[in-house]
Amino acid sequence: ARCSIVALDKTGTLTHGNFRVAAVHPEGMTDGALLGLAAHAESYSNHPIAQSILAAYEGDLDKSRLGEVSERAGLGVSAMLDGRPVHVGNGALMQEAGADWHDCQSTEGTVVHVSSGSGYAGHIVIADEVKPGAKAAMAELKALGVKRTVMLTGDIARVGQAVGQALGLDEVHTGLLPDQKLSIVEELLPQKPAGTTLVFVGDGVNDAPVLSRADVGIAMGALGSDAAIEAADVVLMDDNPLKIP
């Protein structure tokens, strides 16, 4: 009730987290071949983005072609496929792989880049949808006296800013690794007026440390991870943002 700052995760909190492949932009190969690289590398991941790639891939999934697979927090997935390194993730992962990558300008959505060997294979655009009650919830928080609404997301600037603008948020921080979300909350805590609190709302495993650190942690319970639910003070059973105000 004394809250002055509300910080929120984006995916699964303000947006549905129901991802679907909206566009496939291969370089030097077919759409199916690019999806095949990504689907094999992501085949052990239960991340919603990975699941959307697997759902879009229409070929056969042959896990015997896979060697070592590692999920990289805040970056993506690296795997050995047919003896070649395949990386599926963000621009930072492409840079690490030495791939000559470029961003996607044509479609609004989360861009997943793919490299094979050290060559850039292209990118896949994943679309997500803002939850119907999210904008009204942010307006209602302001009406209740919340001074600042802040979104923290690992997504790229273009997507994060578009969602922030659509929902009327005061601040948007994009491209964040899990530990950077925590750092921003650490910076926000001393900025709140005396006698007020900071609330953080999230749903993922990566949000658990931030939920613990905030004065009040609120987890989206229906689809939220066990770690987030365990770390939170309040659990919203139906994931409806309007329950926050």
mmCIF file of N, CA, C and O in Angstrom, residues 91-153:
data_model
loop_
_atom_site.group_PDB
_atom_site.id
_atom_site.type_symbol
_atom_site.label_atom_id
_atom_site.label_comp_id
_atom_site.label_asym_id
_atom_site.label_seq_id
_atom_site.Cartn_x
_atom_site.Cartn_y
_atom_site.Cartn_z
ATOM 1 N N GLY A 91 22.466 -11.149 -30.155
ATOM 2 C CA GLY A 91 23.638 -10.608 -30.832
ATOM 3 C C GLY A 91 24.928 -10.832 -30.066
ATOM 4 O O GLY A 91 25.984 -11.064 -30.667
ATOM 5 N N ALA A 92 24.844 -10.778 -28.728
ATOM 6 C CA ALA A 92 26.044 -10.998 -27.900
ATOM 7 C C ALA A 92 26.599 -12.398 -28.108
ATOM 8 O O ALA A 92 27.820 -12.607 -28.145
ATOM 9 N N LEU A 93 25.696 -13.388 -28.265
ATOM 10 C CA LEU A 93 26.133 -14.767 -28.512
ATOM 11 C C LEU A 93 26.765 -14.880 -29.896
ATOM 12 O O LEU A 93 27.769 -15.589 -30.075
ATOM 13 N N MET A 94 26.200 -14.173 -30.880
ATOM 14 C CA MET A 94 26.768 -14.186 -32.237
ATOM 15 C C MET A 94 28.184 -13.602 -32.229
ATOM 16 O O MET A 94 29.090 -14.116 -32.879
ATOM 17 N N GLN A 95 28.348 -12.525 -31.472
ATOM 18 C CA GLN A 95 29.658 -11.882 -31.379
ATOM 19 C C GLN A 95 30.682 -12.849 -30.792
ATOM 20 O O GLN A 95 31.804 -12.963 -31.282
ATOM 21 N N GLU A 96 30.249 -13.532 -29.742
ATOM 22 C CA GLU A 96 31.113 -14.513 -29.073
ATOM 23 C C GLU A 96 31.499 -15.641 -30.043
ATOM 24 O O GLU A 96 32.605 -16.164 -29.998
ATOM 25 N N ALA A 97 30.543 -15.996 -30.925
ATOM 26 C CA ALA A 97 30.780 -17.087 -31.884
ATOM 27 C C ALA A 97 31.621 -16.630 -33.081
ATOM 28 O O ALA A 97 32.041 -17.446 -33.901
ATOM 29 N N GLY A 98 31.824 -15.303 -33.188
ATOM 30 C CA GLY A 98 32.607 -14.761 -34.302
ATOM 31 C C GLY A 98 31.821 -14.699 -35.597
ATOM 32 O O GLY A 98 32.395 -14.643 -36.688
ATOM 33 N N ALA A 99 30.486 -14.718 -35.491
ATOM 34 C CA ALA A 99 29.641 -14.687 -36.691
ATOM 35 C C ALA A 99 29.360 -13.241 -37.103
ATOM 36 O O ALA A 99 29.115 -12.394 -36.257
ATOM 37 N N ASP A 100 29.380 -12.997 -38.397
ATOM 38 C CA ASP A 100 29.146 -11.654 -38.933
ATOM 39 C C ASP A 100 27.633 -11.436 -39.030
ATOM 40 O O ASP A 100 27.029 -11.547 -40.095
ATOM 41 N N TRP A 101 27.005 -11.086 -37.916
ATOM 42 C CA TRP A 101 25.540 -11.004 -37.832
ATOM 43 C C TRP A 101 25.044 -9.581 -38.051
ATOM 44 O O TRP A 101 25.812 -8.628 -38.009
ATOM 45 N N HIS A 102 23.753 -9.426 -38.291
ATOM 46 C CA HIS A 102 23.134 -8.103 -38.378
ATOM 47 C C HIS A 102 21.730 -8.194 -37.814
ATOM 48 O O HIS A 102 21.123 -9.278 -37.778
ATOM 49 N N ASP A 103 21.181 -7.074 -37.384
ATOM 50 C CA ASP A 103 19.859 -7.083 -36.772
ATOM 51 C C ASP A 103 18.773 -7.138 -37.850
ATOM 52 O O ASP A 103 19.025 -6.877 -39.013
ATOM 53 N N CYS A 104 17.559 -7.489 -37.423
ATOM 54 C CA CYS A 104 16.409 -7.548 -38.327
ATOM 55 C C CYS A 104 15.658 -6.226 -38.235
ATOM 56 O O CYS A 104 15.313 -5.789 -37.135
ATOM 57 N N GLN A 105 15.416 -5.606 -39.371
ATOM 58 C CA GLN A 105 14.739 -4.302 -39.368
ATOM 59 C C GLN A 105 13.263 -4.390 -39.739
ATOM 60 O O GLN A 105 12.512 -3.445 -39.559
ATOM 61 N N SER A 106 12.844 -5.526 -40.281
ATOM 62 C CA SER A 106 11.539 -5.545 -40.942
ATOM 63 C C SER A 106 10.366 -5.976 -40.071
ATOM 64 O O SER A 106 9.231 -5.693 -40.406
ATOM 65 N N THR A 107 10.593 -6.687 -38.975
ATOM 66 C CA THR A 107 9.463 -7.226 -38.212
ATOM 67 C C THR A 107 9.606 -6.905 -36.739
ATOM 68 O O THR A 107 10.678 -7.056 -36.162
ATOM 69 N N GLU A 108 8.490 -6.483 -36.122
ATOM 70 C CA GLU A 108 8.490 -6.253 -34.672
ATOM 71 C C GLU A 108 8.442 -7.606 -33.972
ATOM 72 O O GLU A 108 7.582 -8.429 -34.253
ATOM 73 N N GLY A 109 9.341 -7.833 -33.090
ATOM 74 C CA GLY A 109 9.342 -9.090 -32.347
ATOM 75 C C GLY A 109 10.723 -9.372 -31.804
ATOM 76 O O GLY A 109 11.677 -8.617 -32.032
ATOM 77 N N THR A 110 10.843 -10.468 -31.073
ATOM 78 C CA THR A 110 12.129 -10.888 -30.527
ATOM 79 C C THR A 110 12.899 -11.597 -31.630
ATOM 80 O O THR A 110 12.377 -12.501 -32.278
ATOM 81 N N VAL A 111 14.145 -11.161 -31.854
ATOM 82 C CA VAL A 111 14.955 -11.743 -32.932
ATOM 83 C C VAL A 111 15.906 -12.782 -32.341
ATOM 84 O O VAL A 111 16.662 -12.499 -31.410
ATOM 85 N N VAL A 112 15.836 -14.006 -32.889
ATOM 86 C CA VAL A 112 16.738 -15.087 -32.477
ATOM 87 C C VAL A 112 17.712 -15.323 -33.621
ATOM 88 O O VAL A 112 17.312 -15.700 -34.727
ATOM 89 N N HIS A 113 18.993 -15.082 -33.366
ATOM 90 C CA HIS A 113 20.020 -15.242 -34.398
ATOM 91 C C HIS A 113 20.572 -16.666 -34.360
ATOM 92 O O HIS A 113 20.616 -17.300 -33.298
ATOM 93 N N VAL A 114 21.026 -17.140 -35.532
ATOM 94 C CA VAL A 114 21.566 -18.503 -35.637
ATOM 95 C C VAL A 114 22.895 -18.451 -36.377
ATOM 96 O O VAL A 114 23.008 -17.819 -37.429
ATOM 97 N N SER A 115 23.911 -19.122 -35.818
ATOM 98 C CA SER A 115 25.171 -19.279 -36.549
ATOM 99 C C SER A 115 25.516 -20.759 -36.616
ATOM 100 O O SER A 115 25.144 -21.541 -35.738
ATOM 101 N N SER A 116 26.216 -21.132 -37.680
ATOM 102 C CA SER A 116 26.680 -22.512 -37.857
ATOM 103 C C SER A 116 28.152 -22.453 -38.212
ATOM 104 O O SER A 116 28.531 -21.751 -39.150
ATOM 105 N N GLY A 117 28.988 -23.176 -37.457
ATOM 106 C CA GLY A 117 30.432 -22.974 -37.577
ATOM 107 C C GLY A 117 30.702 -21.553 -37.127
ATOM 108 O O GLY A 117 30.215 -21.116 -36.094
ATOM 109 N N SER A 118 31.404 -20.762 -37.939
ATOM 110 C CA SER A 118 31.571 -19.346 -37.588
ATOM 111 C C SER A 118 30.771 -18.469 -38.554
ATOM 112 O O SER A 118 30.906 -17.255 -38.548
ATOM 113 N N GLY A 119 29.935 -19.110 -39.374
ATOM 114 C CA GLY A 119 29.147 -18.367 -40.366
ATOM 115 C C GLY A 119 27.770 -18.014 -39.837
ATOM 116 O O GLY A 119 27.167 -18.759 -39.061
ATOM 117 N N TYR A 120 27.270 -16.870 -40.272
ATOM 118 C CA TYR A 120 25.938 -16.422 -39.859
ATOM 119 C C TYR A 120 24.897 -17.108 -40.743
ATOM 120 O O TYR A 120 24.975 -17.048 -41.974
ATOM 121 N N ALA A 121 23.928 -17.795 -40.117
ATOM 122 C CA ALA A 121 22.931 -18.565 -40.866
ATOM 123 C C ALA A 121 21.622 -17.803 -41.063
ATOM 124 O O ALA A 121 20.808 -18.182 -41.899
ATOM 125 N N GLY A 122 21.413 -16.731 -40.288
ATOM 126 C CA GLY A 122 20.190 -15.957 -40.420
ATOM 127 C C GLY A 122 19.505 -15.762 -39.079
ATOM 128 O O GLY A 122 20.098 -16.027 -38.026
ATOM 129 N N HIS A 123 18.255 -15.294 -39.106
ATOM 130 C CA HIS A 123 17.547 -15.074 -37.852
ATOM 131 C C HIS A 123 16.062 -15.414 -37.971
ATOM 132 O O HIS A 123 15.495 -15.457 -39.072
ATOM 133 N N ILE A 124 15.470 -15.659 -36.821
ATOM 134 C CA ILE A 124 14.060 -16.029 -36.721
ATOM 135 C C ILE A 124 13.401 -14.981 -35.838
ATOM 136 O O ILE A 124 13.941 -14.628 -34.790
ATOM 137 N N VAL A 125 12.247 -14.461 -36.275
ATOM 138 C CA VAL A 125 11.538 -13.443 -35.497
ATOM 139 C C VAL A 125 10.393 -14.110 -34.746
ATOM 140 O O VAL A 125 9.564 -14.804 -35.342
ATOM 141 N N ILE A 126 10.378 -13.914 -33.435
ATOM 142 C CA ILE A 126 9.363 -14.509 -32.570
ATOM 143 C C ILE A 126 8.439 -13.397 -32.072
ATOM 144 O O ILE A 126 8.904 -12.401 -31.513
ATOM 145 N N ALA A 127 7.132 -13.577 -32.273
ATOM 146 C CA ALA A 127 6.159 -12.555 -31.866
ATOM 147 C C ALA A 127 5.509 -12.937 -30.544
ATOM 148 O O ALA A 127 5.284 -14.105 -30.254
ATOM 149 N N ASP A 128 5.225 -11.936 -29.748
ATOM 150 C CA ASP A 128 4.527 -12.109 -28.474
ATOM 151 C C ASP A 128 3.413 -11.066 -28.434
ATOM 152 O O ASP A 128 3.415 -10.115 -29.206
ATOM 153 N N GLU A 129 2.477 -11.225 -27.518
ATOM 154 C CA GLU A 129 1.310 -10.349 -27.483
ATOM 155 C C GLU A 129 1.169 -9.742 -26.097
ATOM 156 O O GLU A 129 1.299 -10.444 -25.090
ATOM 157 N N VAL A 130 0.897 -8.431 -26.052
ATOM 158 C CA VAL A 130 0.684 -7.761 -24.766
ATOM 159 C C VAL A 130 -0.615 -8.278 -24.147
ATOM 160 O O VAL A 130 -1.614 -8.477 -24.835
ATOM 161 N N LYS A 131 -0.613 -8.516 -22.839
ATOM 162 C CA LYS A 131 -1.823 -8.998 -22.152
ATOM 163 C C LYS A 131 -2.897 -7.908 -22.181
ATOM 164 O O LYS A 131 -2.585 -6.721 -21.995
ATOM 165 N N PRO A 132 -4.158 -8.292 -22.372
ATOM 166 C CA PRO A 132 -5.233 -7.308 -22.518
ATOM 167 C C PRO A 132 -5.321 -6.308 -21.358
ATOM 168 O O PRO A 132 -5.542 -5.136 -21.581
ATOM 169 N N GLY A 133 -5.134 -6.748 -20.123
ATOM 170 C CA GLY A 133 -5.307 -5.837 -18.984
ATOM 171 C C GLY A 133 -4.067 -5.043 -18.607
ATOM 172 O O GLY A 133 -4.100 -4.239 -17.662
ATOM 173 N N ALA A 134 -2.963 -5.228 -19.353
ATOM 174 C CA ALA A 134 -1.685 -4.641 -18.924
ATOM 175 C C ALA A 134 -1.700 -3.109 -18.925
ATOM 176 O O ALA A 134 -1.247 -2.473 -17.977
ATOM 177 N N LYS A 135 -2.242 -2.506 -19.980
ATOM 178 C CA LYS A 135 -2.240 -1.041 -20.069
ATOM 179 C C LYS A 135 -3.116 -0.430 -18.968
ATOM 180 O O LYS A 135 -2.721 0.524 -18.292
ATOM 181 N N ALA A 136 -4.293 -0.997 -18.774
ATOM 182 C CA ALA A 136 -5.207 -0.502 -17.733
ATOM 183 C C ALA A 136 -4.581 -0.662 -16.349
ATOM 184 O O ALA A 136 -4.721 0.206 -15.483
ATOM 185 N N ALA A 137 -3.854 -1.762 -16.154
ATOM 186 C CA ALA A 137 -3.206 -2.014 -14.862
ATOM 187 C C ALA A 137 -2.162 -0.944 -14.559
ATOM 188 O O ALA A 137 -2.060 -0.452 -13.425
ATOM 189 N N MET A 138 -1.382 -0.546 -15.572
ATOM 190 C CA MET A 138 -0.351 0.476 -15.368
ATOM 191 C C MET A 138 -0.995 1.828 -15.043
ATOM 192 O O MET A 138 -0.509 2.569 -14.188
ATOM 193 N N ALA A 139 -2.103 2.145 -15.723
ATOM 194 C CA ALA A 139 -2.819 3.408 -15.462
ATOM 195 C C ALA A 139 -3.404 3.405 -14.052
ATOM 196 O O ALA A 139 -3.367 4.415 -13.339
ATOM 197 N N GLU A 140 -3.916 2.255 -13.641
ATOM 198 C CA GLU A 140 -4.525 2.129 -12.311
ATOM 199 C C GLU A 140 -3.474 2.285 -11.203
ATOM 200 O O GLU A 140 -3.743 2.883 -10.162
ATOM 201 N N LEU A 141 -2.276 1.751 -11.443
ATOM 202 C CA LEU A 141 -1.184 1.907 -10.459
ATOM 203 C C LEU A 141 -0.875 3.391 -10.255
ATOM 204 O O LEU A 141 -0.680 3.846 -9.130
ATOM 205 N N LYS A 142 -0.837 4.140 -11.366
ATOM 206 C CA LYS A 142 -0.581 5.582 -11.282
ATOM 207 C C LYS A 142 -1.696 6.280 -10.487
ATOM 208 O O LYS A 142 -1.436 7.153 -9.664
ATOM 209 N N ALA A 143 -2.944 5.859 -10.739
ATOM 210 C CA ALA A 143 -4.088 6.452 -10.039
ATOM 211 C C ALA A 143 -4.026 6.165 -8.537
ATOM 212 O O ALA A 143 -4.499 6.959 -7.716
ATOM 213 N N LEU A 144 -3.393 5.055 -8.168
ATOM 214 C CA LEU A 144 -3.248 4.682 -6.752
ATOM 215 C C LEU A 144 -2.073 5.402 -6.079
ATOM 216 O O LEU A 144 -1.823 5.212 -4.895
ATOM 217 N N GLY A 145 -1.311 6.189 -6.870
ATOM 218 C CA GLY A 145 -0.225 6.963 -6.275
ATOM 219 C C GLY A 145 1.168 6.437 -6.530
ATOM 220 O O GLY A 145 2.149 6.962 -5.995
ATOM 221 N N VAL A 146 1.301 5.404 -7.353
ATOM 222 C CA VAL A 146 2.642 4.914 -7.715
ATOM 223 C C VAL A 146 3.329 5.970 -8.574
ATOM 224 O O VAL A 146 2.755 6.470 -9.535
ATOM 225 N N LYS A 147 4.546 6.341 -8.185
ATOM 226 C CA LYS A 147 5.252 7.440 -8.864
ATOM 227 C C LYS A 147 5.943 6.987 -10.154
ATOM 228 O O LYS A 147 5.988 7.712 -11.139
ATOM 229 N N ARG A 148 6.538 5.776 -10.137
ATOM 230 C CA ARG A 148 7.316 5.321 -11.295
ATOM 231 C C ARG A 148 6.978 3.875 -11.638
ATOM 232 O O ARG A 148 6.967 3.018 -10.759
ATOM 233 N N THR A 149 6.721 3.626 -12.926
ATOM 234 C CA THR A 149 6.581 2.251 -13.412
ATOM 235 C C THR A 149 7.763 1.983 -14.337
ATOM 236 O O THR A 149 8.029 2.765 -15.253
ATOM 237 N N VAL A 150 8.467 0.898 -14.080
ATOM 238 C CA VAL A 150 9.743 0.616 -14.750
ATOM 239 C C VAL A 150 9.723 -0.809 -15.302
ATOM 240 O O VAL A 150 9.427 -1.748 -14.566
ATOM 241 N N MET A 151 10.018 -0.972 -16.584
ATOM 242 C CA MET A 151 10.090 -2.319 -17.159
ATOM 243 C C MET A 151 11.542 -2.752 -17.313
ATOM 244 O O MET A 151 12.368 -1.994 -17.821
ATOM 245 N N LEU A 152 11.836 -3.972 -16.894
ATOM 246 C CA LEU A 152 13.175 -4.551 -17.020
ATOM 247 C C LEU A 152 13.067 -5.783 -17.908
ATOM 248 O O LEU A 152 12.348 -6.726 -17.573
ATOM 249 N N THR A 153 13.766 -5.796 -19.038
ATOM 250 C CA THR A 153 13.648 -6.933 -19.953
ATOM 251 C C THR A 153 14.984 -7.289 -20.598
ATOM 252 O O THR A 153 15.823 -6.415 -20.816
#
